[in-house]
mmCIF file of N, CA and C in Angstrom:
data_model
loop_
_atom_site.group_PDB
_atom_site.id
_atom_site.type_symbol
_atom_site.label_atom_id
_atom_site.label_comp_id
_atom_site.label_asym_id
_atom_site.label_seq_id
_atom_site.Cartn_x
_atom_site.Cartn_y
_atom_site.Cartn_z
ATOM 1 N N LEU A 749 11.963 5.802 9.526
ATOM 2 C CA LEU A 749 10.933 5.361 8.591
ATOM 3 C C LEU A 749 11.125 6.077 7.253
ATOM 4 N N PRO A 750 10.710 5.426 6.185
ATOM 5 C CA PRO A 750 10.865 6.062 4.877
ATOM 6 C C PRO A 750 9.828 7.152 4.661
ATOM 7 N N ASN A 751 10.091 8.012 3.701
ATOM 8 C CA ASN A 751 9.061 8.936 3.238
ATOM 9 C C ASN A 751 8.045 8.125 2.446
ATOM 10 N N VAL A 752 6.769 8.448 2.591
ATOM 11 C CA VAL A 752 5.716 7.723 1.890
ATOM 12 C C VAL A 752 4.925 8.716 1.050
ATOM 13 N N ARG A 753 4.778 8.379 -0.211
ATOM 14 C CA ARG A 753 3.973 9.194 -1.136
ATOM 15 C C ARG A 753 2.857 8.298 -1.655
ATOM 16 N N SER A 754 1.633 8.796 -1.677
ATOM 17 C CA SER A 754 0.528 7.996 -2.206
ATOM 18 C C SER A 754 0.069 8.571 -3.530
ATOM 19 N N ILE A 755 -0.274 7.668 -4.442
ATOM 20 C CA ILE A 755 -0.736 8.046 -5.783
ATOM 21 C C ILE A 755 -2.044 7.312 -6.040
ATOM 22 N N PRO A 756 -3.129 8.044 -6.312
ATOM 23 C CA PRO A 756 -4.387 7.356 -6.610
ATOM 24 C C PRO A 756 -4.291 6.609 -7.938
ATOM 25 N N VAL A 757 -4.915 5.438 -7.987
ATOM 26 C CA VAL A 757 -4.994 4.675 -9.230
ATOM 27 C C VAL A 757 -6.195 5.203 -9.999
ATOM 28 N N VAL A 758 -6.004 5.444 -11.282
ATOM 29 C CA VAL A 758 -7.049 6.011 -12.128
ATOM 30 C C VAL A 758 -8.325 5.188 -12.001
ATOM 31 N N ALA A 759 -9.441 5.850 -12.067
ATOM 32 C CA ALA A 759 -10.746 5.201 -11.919
ATOM 33 C C ALA A 759 -10.906 4.039 -12.889
ATOM 34 N N ALA A 760 -11.475 2.973 -12.381
ATOM 35 C CA ALA A 760 -11.753 1.803 -13.204
ATOM 36 C C ALA A 760 -13.018 2.046 -14.018
ATOM 37 N N THR A 761 -13.113 1.380 -15.160
ATOM 38 C CA THR A 761 -14.321 1.514 -15.960
ATOM 39 C C THR A 761 -15.501 0.834 -15.277
ATOM 40 N N GLN A 762 -15.206 -0.204 -14.494
ATOM 41 C CA GLN A 762 -16.232 -0.885 -13.704
ATOM 42 C C GLN A 762 -15.654 -1.190 -12.331
ATOM 43 N N PRO A 763 -16.457 -1.076 -11.279
ATOM 44 C CA PRO A 763 -15.942 -1.434 -9.963
ATOM 45 C C PRO A 763 -15.650 -2.925 -9.895
ATOM 46 N N ALA A 764 -14.662 -3.299 -9.098
ATOM 47 C CA ALA A 764 -14.333 -4.721 -8.933
ATOM 48 C C ALA A 764 -15.542 -5.450 -8.361
ATOM 49 N N ALA A 765 -15.807 -6.635 -8.868
ATOM 50 C CA ALA A 765 -16.956 -7.420 -8.406
ATOM 51 C C ALA A 765 -16.861 -7.713 -6.914
ATOM 52 N N SER A 766 -15.635 -7.839 -6.410
ATOM 53 C CA SER A 766 -15.425 -8.161 -4.998
ATOM 54 C C SER A 766 -15.661 -6.955 -4.093
ATOM 55 N N GLY A 767 -15.735 -5.754 -4.675
ATOM 56 C CA GLY A 767 -15.846 -4.543 -3.872
ATOM 57 C C GLY A 767 -14.517 -4.084 -3.314
ATOM 58 N N LYS A 768 -13.445 -4.814 -3.629
ATOM 59 C CA LYS A 768 -12.117 -4.468 -3.121
ATOM 60 C C LYS A 768 -11.401 -3.529 -4.088
ATOM 61 N N ARG A 769 -10.328 -2.929 -3.595
ATOM 62 C CA ARG A 769 -9.524 -1.998 -4.391
ATOM 63 C C ARG A 769 -8.095 -2.530 -4.487
ATOM 64 N N LYS A 770 -7.408 -2.155 -5.557
ATOM 65 C CA LYS A 770 -6.010 -2.555 -5.740
ATOM 66 C C LYS A 770 -5.102 -1.631 -4.938
ATOM 67 N N VAL A 771 -4.156 -2.244 -4.221
ATOM 68 C CA VAL A 771 -3.191 -1.486 -3.432
ATOM 69 C C VAL A 771 -1.803 -2.013 -3.771
ATOM 70 N N GLY A 772 -0.930 -1.107 -4.197
ATOM 71 C CA GLY A 772 0.446 -1.471 -4.504
ATOM 72 C C GLY A 772 1.392 -0.690 -3.610
ATOM 73 N N ILE A 773 2.473 -1.340 -3.207
ATOM 74 C CA ILE A 773 3.491 -0.679 -2.387
ATOM 75 C C ILE A 773 4.846 -0.928 -3.031
ATOM 76 N N PHE A 774 5.501 0.152 -3.438
ATOM 77 C CA PHE A 774 6.820 0.104 -4.057
ATOM 78 C C PHE A 774 7.847 0.512 -3.007
ATOM 79 N N ASN A 775 8.838 -0.317 -2.767
ATOM 80 C CA ASN A 775 9.917 0.009 -1.842
ATOM 81 C C ASN A 775 11.137 0.423 -2.662
ATOM 82 N N TYR A 776 11.361 1.715 -2.772
ATOM 83 C CA TYR A 776 12.510 2.227 -3.526
ATOM 84 C C TYR A 776 13.766 2.335 -2.668
ATOM 85 N N THR A 777 13.666 1.951 -1.393
ATOM 86 C CA THR A 777 14.844 2.007 -0.519
ATOM 87 C C THR A 777 15.621 0.700 -0.635
ATOM 88 N N ASP A 778 16.823 0.694 -0.085
ATOM 89 C CA ASP A 778 17.630 -0.531 -0.048
ATOM 90 C C ASP A 778 17.289 -1.379 1.181
ATOM 91 N N ARG A 779 16.475 -0.841 2.068
ATOM 92 C CA ARG A 779 16.161 -1.498 3.337
ATOM 93 C C ARG A 779 14.907 -2.362 3.241
ATOM 94 N N GLU A 780 14.922 -3.464 3.968
ATOM 95 C CA GLU A 780 13.737 -4.304 4.116
ATOM 96 C C GLU A 780 12.832 -3.672 5.176
ATOM 97 N N TRP A 781 11.515 -3.643 4.911
ATOM 98 C CA TRP A 781 10.571 -3.062 5.860
ATOM 99 C C TRP A 781 9.545 -4.101 6.289
ATOM 100 N N ASP A 782 9.243 -4.102 7.585
ATOM 101 C CA ASP A 782 8.149 -4.921 8.109
ATOM 102 C C ASP A 782 6.881 -4.080 8.024
ATOM 103 N N LEU A 783 5.875 -4.627 7.372
ATOM 104 C CA LEU A 783 4.599 -3.937 7.213
ATOM 105 C C LEU A 783 3.499 -4.751 7.882
ATOM 106 N N VAL A 784 2.447 -4.079 8.285
ATOM 107 C CA VAL A 784 1.201 -4.732 8.674
ATOM 108 C C VAL A 784 0.128 -4.094 7.813
ATOM 109 N N ILE A 785 -0.491 -4.908 6.963
ATOM 110 C CA ILE A 785 -1.482 -4.413 6.013
ATOM 111 C C ILE A 785 -2.791 -5.141 6.283
ATOM 112 N N ASP A 786 -3.783 -4.411 6.734
ATOM 113 C CA ASP A 786 -5.099 -4.981 7.032
ATOM 114 C C ASP A 786 -4.970 -6.200 7.949
ATOM 115 N N GLY A 787 -4.087 -6.070 8.965
ATOM 116 C CA GLY A 787 -3.903 -7.124 9.952
ATOM 117 C C GLY A 787 -2.918 -8.219 9.572
ATOM 118 N N GLN A 788 -2.401 -8.194 8.351
ATOM 119 C CA GLN A 788 -1.463 -9.222 7.888
ATOM 120 C C GLN A 788 -0.030 -8.687 7.909
ATOM 121 N N LYS A 789 0.880 -9.461 8.515
ATOM 122 C CA LYS A 789 2.290 -9.070 8.529
ATOM 123 C C LYS A 789 2.925 -9.429 7.189
ATOM 124 N N VAL A 790 3.687 -8.474 6.650
ATOM 125 C CA VAL A 790 4.346 -8.651 5.355
ATOM 126 C C VAL A 790 5.754 -8.088 5.466
ATOM 127 N N VAL A 791 6.723 -8.798 4.909
ATOM 128 C CA VAL A 791 8.089 -8.285 4.824
ATOM 129 C C VAL A 791 8.302 -7.843 3.382
ATOM 130 N N LEU A 792 8.653 -6.577 3.205
ATOM 131 C CA LEU A 792 8.878 -6.020 1.875
ATOM 132 C C LEU A 792 10.364 -5.753 1.696
ATOM 133 N N PRO A 793 11.070 -6.607 0.942
ATOM 134 C CA PRO A 793 12.512 -6.405 0.736
ATOM 135 C C PRO A 793 12.804 -5.084 0.018
ATOM 136 N N GLY A 794 14.037 -4.616 0.180
ATOM 137 C CA GLY A 794 14.465 -3.422 -0.535
ATOM 138 C C GLY A 794 14.341 -3.615 -2.038
ATOM 139 N N ARG A 795 13.954 -2.548 -2.719
ATOM 140 C CA ARG A 795 13.828 -2.542 -4.184
ATOM 141 C C ARG A 795 12.799 -3.554 -4.698
ATOM 142 N N HIS A 796 11.735 -3.778 -3.938
ATOM 143 C CA HIS A 796 10.684 -4.705 -4.345
ATOM 144 C C HIS A 796 9.314 -4.021 -4.308
ATOM 145 N N TYR A 797 8.331 -4.734 -4.850
ATOM 146 C CA TYR A 797 6.976 -4.231 -4.995
ATOM 147 C C TYR A 797 5.999 -5.332 -4.611
ATOM 148 N N ILE A 798 4.924 -4.970 -3.945
ATOM 149 C CA ILE A 798 3.843 -5.922 -3.700
ATOM 150 C C ILE A 798 2.527 -5.286 -4.142
ATOM 151 N N GLN A 799 1.589 -6.144 -4.500
ATOM 152 C CA GLN A 799 0.261 -5.671 -4.874
ATOM 153 C C GLN A 799 -0.762 -6.607 -4.259
ATOM 154 N N THR A 800 -1.858 -6.046 -3.785
ATOM 155 C CA THR A 800 -2.920 -6.828 -3.182
ATOM 156 C C THR A 800 -4.248 -6.135 -3.435
ATOM 157 N N GLU A 801 -5.322 -6.776 -3.046
ATOM 158 C CA GLU A 801 -6.647 -6.164 -3.094
ATOM 159 C C GLU A 801 -7.174 -6.099 -1.676
ATOM 160 N N LEU A 802 -7.697 -4.930 -1.305
ATOM 161 C CA LEU A 802 -8.156 -4.687 0.054
ATOM 162 C C LEU A 802 -9.516 -4.006 0.035
ATOM 163 N N PRO A 803 -10.221 -4.039 1.173
ATOM 164 C CA PRO A 803 -11.472 -3.287 1.263
ATOM 165 C C PRO A 803 -11.198 -1.796 1.049
ATOM 166 N N PRO A 804 -12.215 -1.015 0.719
ATOM 167 C CA PRO A 804 -12.012 0.423 0.477
ATOM 168 C C PRO A 804 -11.399 1.166 1.666
ATOM 169 N N THR A 805 -11.641 0.693 2.891
ATOM 170 C CA THR A 805 -11.007 1.278 4.075
ATOM 171 C C THR A 805 -10.178 0.192 4.752
ATOM 172 N N PHE A 806 -8.913 0.497 4.982
ATOM 173 C CA PHE A 806 -8.011 -0.458 5.621
ATOM 174 C C PHE A 806 -6.982 0.297 6.451
ATOM 175 N N VAL A 807 -6.293 -0.436 7.319
ATOM 176 C CA VAL A 807 -5.246 0.140 8.168
ATOM 177 C C VAL A 807 -3.926 -0.524 7.801
ATOM 178 N N TRP A 808 -2.871 0.273 7.736
ATOM 179 C CA TRP A 808 -1.541 -0.287 7.493
ATOM 180 C C TRP A 808 -0.514 0.504 8.278
ATOM 181 N N LYS A 809 0.657 -0.101 8.470
ATOM 182 C CA LYS A 809 1.744 0.610 9.137
ATOM 183 C C LYS A 809 3.076 0.042 8.674
ATOM 184 N N ILE A 810 4.104 0.850 8.840
ATOM 185 C CA ILE A 810 5.468 0.482 8.482
ATOM 186 C C ILE A 810 6.275 0.387 9.769
ATOM 187 N N GLY A 811 6.926 -0.755 9.974
ATOM 188 C CA GLY A 811 7.798 -0.920 11.137
ATOM 189 C C GLY A 811 7.092 -0.561 12.421
ATOM 190 N N LEU A 812 7.737 0.262 13.243
ATOM 191 C CA LEU A 812 7.172 0.681 14.522
ATOM 192 C C LEU A 812 6.366 1.967 14.404
ATOM 193 N N GLY A 813 6.130 2.402 13.170
ATOM 194 C CA GLY A 813 5.363 3.623 12.947
ATOM 195 C C GLY A 813 3.909 3.481 13.372
ATOM 196 N N ALA A 814 3.219 4.588 13.420
ATOM 197 C CA ALA A 814 1.812 4.602 13.819
ATOM 198 C C ALA A 814 0.943 4.017 12.708
ATOM 199 N N PRO A 815 -0.097 3.279 13.077
ATOM 200 C CA PRO A 815 -1.029 2.770 12.069
ATOM 201 C C PRO A 815 -1.716 3.925 11.337
ATOM 202 N N GLN A 816 -1.919 3.749 10.044
ATOM 203 C CA GLN A 816 -2.572 4.752 9.207
ATOM 204 C C GLN A 816 -3.840 4.145 8.607
ATOM 205 N N THR A 817 -4.947 4.843 8.737
ATOM 206 C CA THR A 817 -6.192 4.401 8.114
ATOM 207 C C THR A 817 -6.297 5.049 6.737
ATOM 208 N N VAL A 818 -6.564 4.228 5.743
ATOM 209 C CA VAL A 818 -6.687 4.694 4.356
ATOM 210 C C VAL A 818 -8.101 4.394 3.888
ATOM 211 N N THR A 819 -8.744 5.383 3.277
ATOM 212 C CA THR A 819 -10.047 5.172 2.649
ATOM 213 C C THR A 819 -9.923 5.541 1.180
ATOM 214 N N ILE A 820 -10.169 4.573 0.326
ATOM 215 C CA ILE A 820 -10.120 4.798 -1.117
ATOM 216 C C ILE A 820 -11.537 5.162 -1.555
ATOM 217 N N PRO A 821 -11.725 6.348 -2.119
ATOM 218 C CA PRO A 821 -13.072 6.804 -2.446
ATOM 219 C C PRO A 821 -13.734 5.996 -3.556
ATOM 220 N N ASP A 822 -15.060 6.019 -3.568
ATOM 221 C CA ASP A 822 -15.814 5.398 -4.649
ATOM 222 C C ASP A 822 -15.335 5.975 -5.981
ATOM 223 N N GLY A 823 -15.264 5.140 -6.992
ATOM 224 C CA GLY A 823 -14.825 5.588 -8.306
ATOM 225 C C GLY A 823 -13.322 5.552 -8.493
ATOM 226 N N GLN A 824 -12.575 5.295 -7.436
ATOM 227 C CA GLN A 824 -11.118 5.169 -7.540
ATOM 228 C C GLN A 824 -10.768 3.686 -7.444
ATOM 229 N N ALA A 825 -9.976 3.190 -8.398
ATOM 230 C CA ALA A 825 -9.679 1.749 -8.476
ATOM 231 C C ALA A 825 -8.725 1.281 -7.379
ATOM 232 N N GLY A 826 -7.941 2.193 -6.817
ATOM 233 C CA GLY A 826 -6.984 1.794 -5.789
ATOM 234 C C GLY A 826 -6.005 2.898 -5.482
ATOM 235 N N VAL A 827 -4.885 2.506 -4.872
ATOM 236 C CA VAL A 827 -3.861 3.467 -4.495
ATOM 237 C C VAL A 827 -2.504 2.760 -4.543
ATOM 238 N N GLU A 828 -1.480 3.535 -4.813
ATOM 239 C CA GLU A 828 -0.105 3.022 -4.762
ATOM 240 C C GLU A 828 0.670 3.873 -3.781
ATOM 241 N N PHE A 829 1.501 3.204 -3.003
ATOM 242 C CA PHE A 829 2.371 3.888 -2.048
ATOM 243 C C PHE A 829 3.810 3.721 -2.486
ATOM 244 N N LEU A 830 4.562 4.802 -2.472
ATOM 245 C CA LEU A 830 5.982 4.781 -2.835
ATOM 246 C C LEU A 830 6.791 5.066 -1.574
ATOM 247 N N LEU A 831 7.646 4.126 -1.215
ATOM 248 C CA LEU A 831 8.525 4.305 -0.055
ATOM 249 C C LEU A 831 9.900 4.698 -0.565
ATOM 250 N N ASN A 832 10.409 5.852 -0.100
ATOM 251 C CA ASN A 832 11.759 6.258 -0.501
ATOM 252 C C ASN A 832 12.426 7.082 0.587
#
């Protein structure tokens, strides 16, 4: 599995009307990764990026790795994950 680094997205001036947060995943590896993000299967090709909006608490995992629960705190617009 790749190393994963998370970076908080700077606080938004206003919370999203939907109550959701922005989540971006950058794949800096040359390998394609199978992800499960909030129950949805996603294939992330090498050297690609995806962005979505998710509830403040969601579960995601990479490949056969263990599921990880993420909670984005109030006042934070989202999070970005860097895979390398």
